[in-house]
PDB file of C-alpha atoms in Angstrom:
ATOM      1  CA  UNK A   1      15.264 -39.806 -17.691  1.00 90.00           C
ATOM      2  CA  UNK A   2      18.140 -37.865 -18.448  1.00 94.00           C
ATOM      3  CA  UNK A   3      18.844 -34.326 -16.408  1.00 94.00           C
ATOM      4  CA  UNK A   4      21.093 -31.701 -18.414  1.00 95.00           C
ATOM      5  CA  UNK A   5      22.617 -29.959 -15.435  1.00 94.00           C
ATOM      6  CA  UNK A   6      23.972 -26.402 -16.522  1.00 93.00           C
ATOM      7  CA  UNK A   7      25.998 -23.677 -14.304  1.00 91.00           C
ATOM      8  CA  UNK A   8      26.903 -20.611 -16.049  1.00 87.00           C
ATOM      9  CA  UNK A   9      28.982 -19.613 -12.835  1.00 85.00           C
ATOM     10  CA  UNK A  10      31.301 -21.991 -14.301  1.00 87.00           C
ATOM     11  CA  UNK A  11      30.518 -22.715 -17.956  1.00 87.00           C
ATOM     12  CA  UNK A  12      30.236 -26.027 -17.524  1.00 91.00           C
ATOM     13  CA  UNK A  13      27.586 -29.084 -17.935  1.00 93.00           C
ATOM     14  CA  UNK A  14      26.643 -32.590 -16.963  1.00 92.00           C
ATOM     15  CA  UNK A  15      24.497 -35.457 -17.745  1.00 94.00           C
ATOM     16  CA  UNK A  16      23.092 -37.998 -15.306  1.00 93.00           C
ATOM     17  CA  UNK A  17      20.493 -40.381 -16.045  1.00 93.00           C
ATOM     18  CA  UNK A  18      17.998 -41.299 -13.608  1.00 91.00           C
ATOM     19  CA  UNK A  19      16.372 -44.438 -13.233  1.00 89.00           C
ATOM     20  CA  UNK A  20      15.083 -44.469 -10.020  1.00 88.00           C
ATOM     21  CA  UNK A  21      11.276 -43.818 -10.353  1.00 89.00           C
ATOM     22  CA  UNK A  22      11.094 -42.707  -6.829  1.00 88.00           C
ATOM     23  CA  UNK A  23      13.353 -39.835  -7.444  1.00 88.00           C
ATOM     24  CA  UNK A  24      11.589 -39.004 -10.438  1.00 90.00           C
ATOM     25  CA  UNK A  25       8.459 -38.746  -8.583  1.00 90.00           C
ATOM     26  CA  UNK A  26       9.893 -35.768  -7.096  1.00 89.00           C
ATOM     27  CA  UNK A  27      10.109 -33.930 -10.512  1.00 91.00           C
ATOM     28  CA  UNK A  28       7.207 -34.918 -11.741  1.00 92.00           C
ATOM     29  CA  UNK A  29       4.078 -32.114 -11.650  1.00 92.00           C
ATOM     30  CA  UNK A  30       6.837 -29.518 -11.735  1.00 94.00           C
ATOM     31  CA  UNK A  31       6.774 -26.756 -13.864  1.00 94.00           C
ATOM     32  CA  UNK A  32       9.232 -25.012 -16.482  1.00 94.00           C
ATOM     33  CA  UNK A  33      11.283 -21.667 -14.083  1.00 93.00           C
ATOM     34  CA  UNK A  34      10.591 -23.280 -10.723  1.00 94.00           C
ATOM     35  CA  UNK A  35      13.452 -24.497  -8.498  1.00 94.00           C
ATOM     36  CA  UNK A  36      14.161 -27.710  -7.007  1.00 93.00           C
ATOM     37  CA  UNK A  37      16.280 -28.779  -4.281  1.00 92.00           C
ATOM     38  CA  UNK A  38      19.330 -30.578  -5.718  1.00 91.00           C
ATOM     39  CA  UNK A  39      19.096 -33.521  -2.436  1.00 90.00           C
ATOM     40  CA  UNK A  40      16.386 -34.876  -4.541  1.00 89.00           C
ATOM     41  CA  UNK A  41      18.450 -36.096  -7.071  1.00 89.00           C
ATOM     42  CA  UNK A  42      20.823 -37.408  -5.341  1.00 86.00           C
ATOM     43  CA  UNK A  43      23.242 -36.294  -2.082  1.00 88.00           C
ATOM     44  CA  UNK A  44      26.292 -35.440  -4.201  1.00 88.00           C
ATOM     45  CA  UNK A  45      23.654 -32.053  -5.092  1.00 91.00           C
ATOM     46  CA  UNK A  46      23.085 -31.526  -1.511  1.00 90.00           C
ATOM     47  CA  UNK A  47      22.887 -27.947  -1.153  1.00 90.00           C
ATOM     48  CA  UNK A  48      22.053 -27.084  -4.544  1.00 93.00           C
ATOM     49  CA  UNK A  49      19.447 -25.505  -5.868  1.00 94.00           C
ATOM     50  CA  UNK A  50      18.036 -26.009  -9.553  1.00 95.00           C
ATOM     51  CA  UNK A  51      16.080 -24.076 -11.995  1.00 95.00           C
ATOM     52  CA  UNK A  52      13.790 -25.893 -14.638  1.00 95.00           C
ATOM     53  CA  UNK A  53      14.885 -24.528 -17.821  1.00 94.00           C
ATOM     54  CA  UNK A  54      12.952 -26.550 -20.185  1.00 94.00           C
ATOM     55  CA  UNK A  55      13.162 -30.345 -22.406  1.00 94.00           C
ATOM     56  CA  UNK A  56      12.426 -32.140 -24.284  1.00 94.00           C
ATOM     57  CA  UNK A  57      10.037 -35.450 -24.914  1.00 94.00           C
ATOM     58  CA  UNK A  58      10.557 -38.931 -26.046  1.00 92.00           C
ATOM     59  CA  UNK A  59       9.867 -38.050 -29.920  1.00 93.00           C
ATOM     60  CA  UNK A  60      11.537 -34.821 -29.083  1.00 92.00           C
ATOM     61  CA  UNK A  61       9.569 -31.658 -28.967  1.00 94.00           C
ATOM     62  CA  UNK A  62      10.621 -28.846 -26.829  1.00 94.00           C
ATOM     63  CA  UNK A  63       8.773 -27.921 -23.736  1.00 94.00           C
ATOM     64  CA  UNK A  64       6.936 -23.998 -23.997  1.00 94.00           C
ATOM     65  CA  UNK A  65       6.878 -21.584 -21.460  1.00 93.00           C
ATOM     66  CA  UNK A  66       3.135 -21.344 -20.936  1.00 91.00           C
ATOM     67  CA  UNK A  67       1.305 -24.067 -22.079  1.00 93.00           C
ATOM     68  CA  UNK A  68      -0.094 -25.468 -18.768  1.00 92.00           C
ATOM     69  CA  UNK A  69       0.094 -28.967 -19.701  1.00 92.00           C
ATOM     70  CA  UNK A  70       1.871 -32.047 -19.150  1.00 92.00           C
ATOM     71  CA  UNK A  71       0.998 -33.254 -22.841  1.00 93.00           C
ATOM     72  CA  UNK A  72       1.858 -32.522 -26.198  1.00 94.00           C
ATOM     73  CA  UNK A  73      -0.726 -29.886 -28.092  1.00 95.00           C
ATOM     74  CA  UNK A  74      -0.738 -28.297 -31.320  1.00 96.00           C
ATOM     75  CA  UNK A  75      -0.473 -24.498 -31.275  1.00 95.00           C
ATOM     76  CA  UNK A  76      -1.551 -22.146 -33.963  1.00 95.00           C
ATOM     77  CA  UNK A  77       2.125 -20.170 -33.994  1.00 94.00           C
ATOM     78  CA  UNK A  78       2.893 -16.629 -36.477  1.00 94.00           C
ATOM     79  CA  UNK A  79       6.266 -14.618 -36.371  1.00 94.00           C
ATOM     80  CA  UNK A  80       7.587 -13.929 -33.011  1.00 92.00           C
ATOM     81  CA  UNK A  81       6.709 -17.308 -31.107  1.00 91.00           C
ATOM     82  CA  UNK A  82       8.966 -20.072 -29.732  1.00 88.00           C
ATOM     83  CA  UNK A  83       9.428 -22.928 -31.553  1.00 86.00           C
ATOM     84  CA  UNK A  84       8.371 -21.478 -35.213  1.00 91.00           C
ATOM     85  CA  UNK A  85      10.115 -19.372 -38.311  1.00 92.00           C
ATOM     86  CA  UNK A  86       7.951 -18.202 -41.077  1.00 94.00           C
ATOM     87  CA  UNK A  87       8.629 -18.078 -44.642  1.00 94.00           C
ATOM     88  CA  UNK A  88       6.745 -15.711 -45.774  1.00 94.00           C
ATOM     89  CA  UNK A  89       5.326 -12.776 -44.286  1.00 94.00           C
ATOM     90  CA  UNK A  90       1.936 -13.514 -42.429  1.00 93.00           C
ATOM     91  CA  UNK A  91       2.619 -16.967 -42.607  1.00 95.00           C
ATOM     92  CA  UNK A  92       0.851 -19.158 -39.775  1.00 96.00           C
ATOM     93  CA  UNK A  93       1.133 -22.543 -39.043  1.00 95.00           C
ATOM     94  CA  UNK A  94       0.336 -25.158 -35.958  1.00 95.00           C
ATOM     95  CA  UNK A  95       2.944 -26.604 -34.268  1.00 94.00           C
ATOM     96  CA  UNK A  96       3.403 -29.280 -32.072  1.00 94.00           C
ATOM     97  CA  UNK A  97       4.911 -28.381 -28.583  1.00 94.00           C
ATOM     98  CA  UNK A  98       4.887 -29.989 -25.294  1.00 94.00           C
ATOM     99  CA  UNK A  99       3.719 -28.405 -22.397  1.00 94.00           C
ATOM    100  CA  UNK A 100       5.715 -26.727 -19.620  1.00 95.00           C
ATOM    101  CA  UNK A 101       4.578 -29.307 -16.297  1.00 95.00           C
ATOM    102  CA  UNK A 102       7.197 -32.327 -16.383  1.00 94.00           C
ATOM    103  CA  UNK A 103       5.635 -35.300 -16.684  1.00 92.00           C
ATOM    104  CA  UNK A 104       6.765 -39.243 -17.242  1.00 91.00           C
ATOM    105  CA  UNK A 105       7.023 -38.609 -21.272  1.00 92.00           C
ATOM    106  CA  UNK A 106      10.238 -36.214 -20.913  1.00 93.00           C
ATOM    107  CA  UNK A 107      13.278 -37.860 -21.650  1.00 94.00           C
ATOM    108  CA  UNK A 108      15.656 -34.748 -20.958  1.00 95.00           C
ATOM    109  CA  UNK A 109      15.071 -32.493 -18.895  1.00 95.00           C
ATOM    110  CA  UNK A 110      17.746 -29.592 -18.460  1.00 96.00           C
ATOM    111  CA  UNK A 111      18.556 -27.842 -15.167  1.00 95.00           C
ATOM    112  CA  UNK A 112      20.237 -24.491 -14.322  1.00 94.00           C
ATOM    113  CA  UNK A 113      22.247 -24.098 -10.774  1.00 93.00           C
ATOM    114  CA  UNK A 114      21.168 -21.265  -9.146  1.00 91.00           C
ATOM    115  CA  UNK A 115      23.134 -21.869  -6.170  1.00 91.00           C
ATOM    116  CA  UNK A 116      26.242 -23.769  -5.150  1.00 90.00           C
ATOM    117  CA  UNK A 117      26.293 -26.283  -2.542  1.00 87.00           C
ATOM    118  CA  UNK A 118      29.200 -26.507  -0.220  1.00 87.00           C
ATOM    119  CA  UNK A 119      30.932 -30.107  -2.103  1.00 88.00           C
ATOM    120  CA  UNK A 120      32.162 -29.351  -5.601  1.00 89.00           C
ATOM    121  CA  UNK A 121      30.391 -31.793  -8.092  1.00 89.00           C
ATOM    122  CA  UNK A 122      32.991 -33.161 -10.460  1.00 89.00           C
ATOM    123  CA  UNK A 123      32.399 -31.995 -14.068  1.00 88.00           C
ATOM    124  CA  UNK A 124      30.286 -29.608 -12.843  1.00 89.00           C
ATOM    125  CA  UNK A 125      31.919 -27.074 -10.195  1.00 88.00           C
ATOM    126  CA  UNK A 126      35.197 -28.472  -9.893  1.00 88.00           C
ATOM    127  CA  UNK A 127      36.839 -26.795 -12.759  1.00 88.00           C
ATOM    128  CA  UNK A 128      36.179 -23.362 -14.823  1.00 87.00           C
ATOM    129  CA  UNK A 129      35.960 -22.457 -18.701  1.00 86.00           C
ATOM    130  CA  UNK A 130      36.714 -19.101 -19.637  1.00 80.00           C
ATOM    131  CA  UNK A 131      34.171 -17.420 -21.629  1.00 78.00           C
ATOM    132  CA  UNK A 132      34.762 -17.313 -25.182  1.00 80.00           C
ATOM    133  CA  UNK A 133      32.839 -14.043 -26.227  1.00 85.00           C
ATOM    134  CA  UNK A 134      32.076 -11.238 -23.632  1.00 86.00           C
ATOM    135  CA  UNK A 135      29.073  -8.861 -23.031  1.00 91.00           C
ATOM    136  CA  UNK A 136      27.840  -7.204 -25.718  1.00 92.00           C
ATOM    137  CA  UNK A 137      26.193  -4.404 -24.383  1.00 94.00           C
ATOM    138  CA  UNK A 138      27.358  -1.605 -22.610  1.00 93.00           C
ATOM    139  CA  UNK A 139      25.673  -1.701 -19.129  1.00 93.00           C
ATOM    140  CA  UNK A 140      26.472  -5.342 -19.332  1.00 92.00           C
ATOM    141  CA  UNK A 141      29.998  -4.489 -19.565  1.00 92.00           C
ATOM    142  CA  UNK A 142      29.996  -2.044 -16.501  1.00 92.00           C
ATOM    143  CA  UNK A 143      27.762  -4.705 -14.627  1.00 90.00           C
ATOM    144  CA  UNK A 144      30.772  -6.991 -15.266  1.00 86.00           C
ATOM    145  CA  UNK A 145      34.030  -5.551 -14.513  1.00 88.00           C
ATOM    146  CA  UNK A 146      31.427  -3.151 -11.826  1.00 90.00           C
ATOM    147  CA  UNK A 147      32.108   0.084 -14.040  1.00 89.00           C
ATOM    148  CA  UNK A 148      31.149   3.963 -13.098  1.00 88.00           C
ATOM    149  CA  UNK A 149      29.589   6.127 -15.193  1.00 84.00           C
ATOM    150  CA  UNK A 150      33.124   8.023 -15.397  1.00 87.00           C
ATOM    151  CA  UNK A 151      34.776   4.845 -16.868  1.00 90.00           C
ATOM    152  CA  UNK A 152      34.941   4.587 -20.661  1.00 90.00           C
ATOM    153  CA  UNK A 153      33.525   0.979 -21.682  1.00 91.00           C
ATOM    154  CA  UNK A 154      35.286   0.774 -24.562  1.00 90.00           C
ATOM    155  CA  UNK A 155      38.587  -0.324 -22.767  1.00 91.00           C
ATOM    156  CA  UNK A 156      36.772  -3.037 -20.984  1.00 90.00           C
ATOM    157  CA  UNK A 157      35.499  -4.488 -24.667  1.00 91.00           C
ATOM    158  CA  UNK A 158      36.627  -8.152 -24.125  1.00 88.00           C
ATOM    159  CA  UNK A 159      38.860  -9.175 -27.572  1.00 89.00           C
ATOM    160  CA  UNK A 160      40.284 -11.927 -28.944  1.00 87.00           C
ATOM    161  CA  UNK A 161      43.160 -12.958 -31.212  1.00 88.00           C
ATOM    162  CA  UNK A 162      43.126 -15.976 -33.962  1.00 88.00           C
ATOM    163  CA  UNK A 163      44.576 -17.168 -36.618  1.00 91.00           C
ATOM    164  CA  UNK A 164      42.862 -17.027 -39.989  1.00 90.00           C
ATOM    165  CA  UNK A 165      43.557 -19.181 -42.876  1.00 90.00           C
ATOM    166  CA  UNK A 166      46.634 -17.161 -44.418  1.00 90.00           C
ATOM    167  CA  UNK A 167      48.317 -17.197 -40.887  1.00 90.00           C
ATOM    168  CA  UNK A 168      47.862 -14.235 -39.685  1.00 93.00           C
ATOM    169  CA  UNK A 169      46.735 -13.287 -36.666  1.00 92.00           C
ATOM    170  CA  UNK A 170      43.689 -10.614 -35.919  1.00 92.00           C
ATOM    171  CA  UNK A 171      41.871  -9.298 -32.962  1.00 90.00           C
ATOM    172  CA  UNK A 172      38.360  -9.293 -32.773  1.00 90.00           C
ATOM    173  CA  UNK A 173      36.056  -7.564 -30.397  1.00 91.00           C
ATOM    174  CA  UNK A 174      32.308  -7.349 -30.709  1.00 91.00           C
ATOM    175  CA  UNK A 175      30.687  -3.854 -31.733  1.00 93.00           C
ATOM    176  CA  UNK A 176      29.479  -2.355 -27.838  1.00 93.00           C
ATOM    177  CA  UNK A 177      25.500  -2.000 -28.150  1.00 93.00           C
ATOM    178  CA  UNK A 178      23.636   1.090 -26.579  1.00 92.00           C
ATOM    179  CA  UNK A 179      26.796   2.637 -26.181  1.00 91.00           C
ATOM    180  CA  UNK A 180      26.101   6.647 -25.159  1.00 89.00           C
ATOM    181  CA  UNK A 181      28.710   8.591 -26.489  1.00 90.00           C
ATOM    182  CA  UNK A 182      28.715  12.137 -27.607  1.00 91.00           C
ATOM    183  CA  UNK A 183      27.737  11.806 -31.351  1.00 93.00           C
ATOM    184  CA  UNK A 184      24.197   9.891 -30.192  1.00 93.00           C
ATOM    185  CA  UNK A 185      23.728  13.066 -27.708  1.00 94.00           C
ATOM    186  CA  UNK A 186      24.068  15.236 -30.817  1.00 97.00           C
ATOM    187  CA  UNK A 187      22.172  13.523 -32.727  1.00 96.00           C
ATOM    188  CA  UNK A 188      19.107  12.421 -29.957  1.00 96.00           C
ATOM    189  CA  UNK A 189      19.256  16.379 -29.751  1.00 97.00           C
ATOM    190  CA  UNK A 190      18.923  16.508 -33.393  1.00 97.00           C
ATOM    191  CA  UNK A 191      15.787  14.561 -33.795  1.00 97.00           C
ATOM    192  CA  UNK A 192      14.497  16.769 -30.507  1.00 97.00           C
ATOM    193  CA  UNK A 193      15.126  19.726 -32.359  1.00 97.00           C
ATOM    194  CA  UNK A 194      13.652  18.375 -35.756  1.00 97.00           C
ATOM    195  CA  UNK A 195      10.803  17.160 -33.652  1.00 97.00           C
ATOM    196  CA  UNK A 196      10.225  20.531 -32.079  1.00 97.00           C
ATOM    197  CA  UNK A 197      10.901  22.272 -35.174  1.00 97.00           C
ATOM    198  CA  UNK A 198       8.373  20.629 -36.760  1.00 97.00           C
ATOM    199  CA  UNK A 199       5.458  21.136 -34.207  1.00 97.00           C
ATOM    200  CA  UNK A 200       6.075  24.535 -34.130  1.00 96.00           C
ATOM    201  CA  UNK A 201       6.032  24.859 -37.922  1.00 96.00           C
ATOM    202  CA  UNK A 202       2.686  22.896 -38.210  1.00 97.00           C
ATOM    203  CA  UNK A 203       0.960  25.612 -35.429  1.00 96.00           C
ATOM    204  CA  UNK A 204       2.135  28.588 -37.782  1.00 95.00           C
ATOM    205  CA  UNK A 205       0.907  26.787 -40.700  1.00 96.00           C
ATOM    206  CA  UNK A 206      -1.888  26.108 -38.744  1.00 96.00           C
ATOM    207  CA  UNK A 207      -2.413  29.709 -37.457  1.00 96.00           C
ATOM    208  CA  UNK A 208      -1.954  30.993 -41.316  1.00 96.00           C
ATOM    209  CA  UNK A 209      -5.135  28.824 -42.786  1.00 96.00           C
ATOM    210  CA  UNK A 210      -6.947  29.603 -40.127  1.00 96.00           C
ATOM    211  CA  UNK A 211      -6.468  33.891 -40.708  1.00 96.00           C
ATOM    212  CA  UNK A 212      -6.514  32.730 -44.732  1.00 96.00           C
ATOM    213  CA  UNK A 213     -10.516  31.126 -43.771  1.00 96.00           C
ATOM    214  CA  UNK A 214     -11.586  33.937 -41.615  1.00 96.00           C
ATOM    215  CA  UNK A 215     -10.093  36.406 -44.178  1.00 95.00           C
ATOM    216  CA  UNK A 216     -12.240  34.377 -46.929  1.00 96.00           C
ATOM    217  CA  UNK A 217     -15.498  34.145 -44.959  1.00 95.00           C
ATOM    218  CA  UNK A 218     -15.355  37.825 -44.498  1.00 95.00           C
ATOM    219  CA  UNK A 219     -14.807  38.620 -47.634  1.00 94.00           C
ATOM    220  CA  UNK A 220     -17.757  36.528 -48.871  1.00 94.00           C
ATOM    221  CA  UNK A 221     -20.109  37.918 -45.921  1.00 94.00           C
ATOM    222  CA  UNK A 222     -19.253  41.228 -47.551  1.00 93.00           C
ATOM    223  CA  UNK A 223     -20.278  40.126 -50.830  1.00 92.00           C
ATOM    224  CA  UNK A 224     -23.758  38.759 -49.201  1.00 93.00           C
ATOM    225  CA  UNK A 225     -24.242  42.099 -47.761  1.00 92.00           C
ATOM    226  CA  UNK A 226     -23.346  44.279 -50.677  1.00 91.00           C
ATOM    227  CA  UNK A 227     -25.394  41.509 -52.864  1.00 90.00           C
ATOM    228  CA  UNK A 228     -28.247  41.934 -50.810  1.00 90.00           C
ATOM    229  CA  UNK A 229     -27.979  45.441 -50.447  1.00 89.00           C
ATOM    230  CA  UNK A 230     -28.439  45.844 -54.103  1.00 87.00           C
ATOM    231  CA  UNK A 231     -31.314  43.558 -53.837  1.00 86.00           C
ATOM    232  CA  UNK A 232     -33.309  45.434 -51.407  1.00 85.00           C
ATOM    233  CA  UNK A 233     -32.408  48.734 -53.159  1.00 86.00           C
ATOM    234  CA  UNK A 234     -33.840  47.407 -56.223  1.00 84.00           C
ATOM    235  CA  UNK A 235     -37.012  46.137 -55.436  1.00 80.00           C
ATOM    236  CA  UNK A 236     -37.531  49.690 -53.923  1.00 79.00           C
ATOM    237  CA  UNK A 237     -36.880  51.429 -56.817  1.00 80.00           C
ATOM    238  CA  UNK A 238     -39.385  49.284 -58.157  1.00 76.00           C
ATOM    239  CA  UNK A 239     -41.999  49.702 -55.629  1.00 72.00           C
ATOM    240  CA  UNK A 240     -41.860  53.268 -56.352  1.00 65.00           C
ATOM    241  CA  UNK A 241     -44.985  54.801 -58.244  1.00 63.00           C
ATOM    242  CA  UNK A 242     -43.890  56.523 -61.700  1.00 54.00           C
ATOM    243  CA  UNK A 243     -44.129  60.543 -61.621  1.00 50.00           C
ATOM    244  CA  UNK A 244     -44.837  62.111 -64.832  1.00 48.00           C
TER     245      UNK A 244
END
């Protein structure tokens, strides 16, 4: 079995292969997000602790966060799961995943380092690669260079120069995401005020049909009365005997 070993401390990875089935034995029945200790792959990881981040199996589907399996099933999947891109809108299809308990069928499985031993592994802790594109959004930035909320983020933006295909050289920084600055505030109080504006115009609407109904069942109780008024006065003049 081959382990993916991944530290994002350092932006690096490794690849060891594992033959011994005794050491695998300690892997097996383990499931995708738990940690291991890194002694059980071999003393060089003494000290280290792993996360189980996922693999894949021998005919190479992906394990899935999950399914509490250590086989392969076939999963009815729509827009929004792992593993699966529609093509049309509604579209549905089953998919073959493998489940998220390691078992003897996974021929990679990949590991995050959660926590640093004391001996630097070579390859793995003993050197550092710079990241190539920073945080994207804005409380990421502060969380990075530890930012108050009096410090502007946008001189923290991490850039970088190249050169294109003419030969000249351009900066590039990403566009800062959930940035607050004072145009959303105007317009978040915009939308308030629209929002507000609008309630309070659908109660005086609301008000004015209800006078315009009461005003209209008057009226026609009015024209009941007077109607039967007439009625009633009628039927007495009717009623009366004829004088001569």
């Amino acid at each position: 079995m081959k382990i993916n070993i991944a530290a994002p401390s350092t932006g690096l990875q490794k690849v060891i292969e594992i033959d011994d089935e005794k050491r695998l034995q300690n892997l097996y029945e383990r499931r995708m997000a738990q940690e291991i200790d890194g002694a059980t792959l071999g003393e060089e990881f003494a000290g280290y602790i792993f996360r189980i981040s996922g693999g894949n199996d021998k005919q190479g589907f992906p394990m899935r966060q999950g399914v509490l399996t250590n086989t392969r099933v076939r999963l009815l999947c729509k827009k929004g799961h792992k593993t699966y891109r529609p093509r049309r809108a509604g579209e549905r299809k089953r998919k073959s995943v493998r489940g998220c308990i390691v078992g003897a069928d996974i021929s990679v499985l990949n590991l995050v380092v959660t926590k640093i031993g004391d001996e630097t592994v070579a390859g793995l802790t003993d050197d550092q690669i710079p990241r190539r594109l920073g945080p994207k959004r804005a409380n990421n930035i502060r969380k990075l260079f530890n930012l108050g909320k009096e410090d502007d983020v946008r001189d923290f933006v991490i850039a970088r120069t190249f050169t294109n295909k003419k030969g000249v050289e351009n900066r590039k920084s990403p566009k800062i995401q959930r940035l607050v600055t004072p145009l959303t505030l105007q317009r978040k109080r915009a939308r308030k005020a629209a929002k507000m504006n609008s309630v309070m115009r659908n109660k005086e609407e609301a008000a004015g049909y209800k006078k315009i109904v009461a005003q209209r069942l008057a009226e026609q109780k009015d024209a009941r009365r007077s109607l039967i008024s007439k009625r009633r006065s009628t039927r007495k003049s009717q009623k009366l005997p004829a004088t001569n």
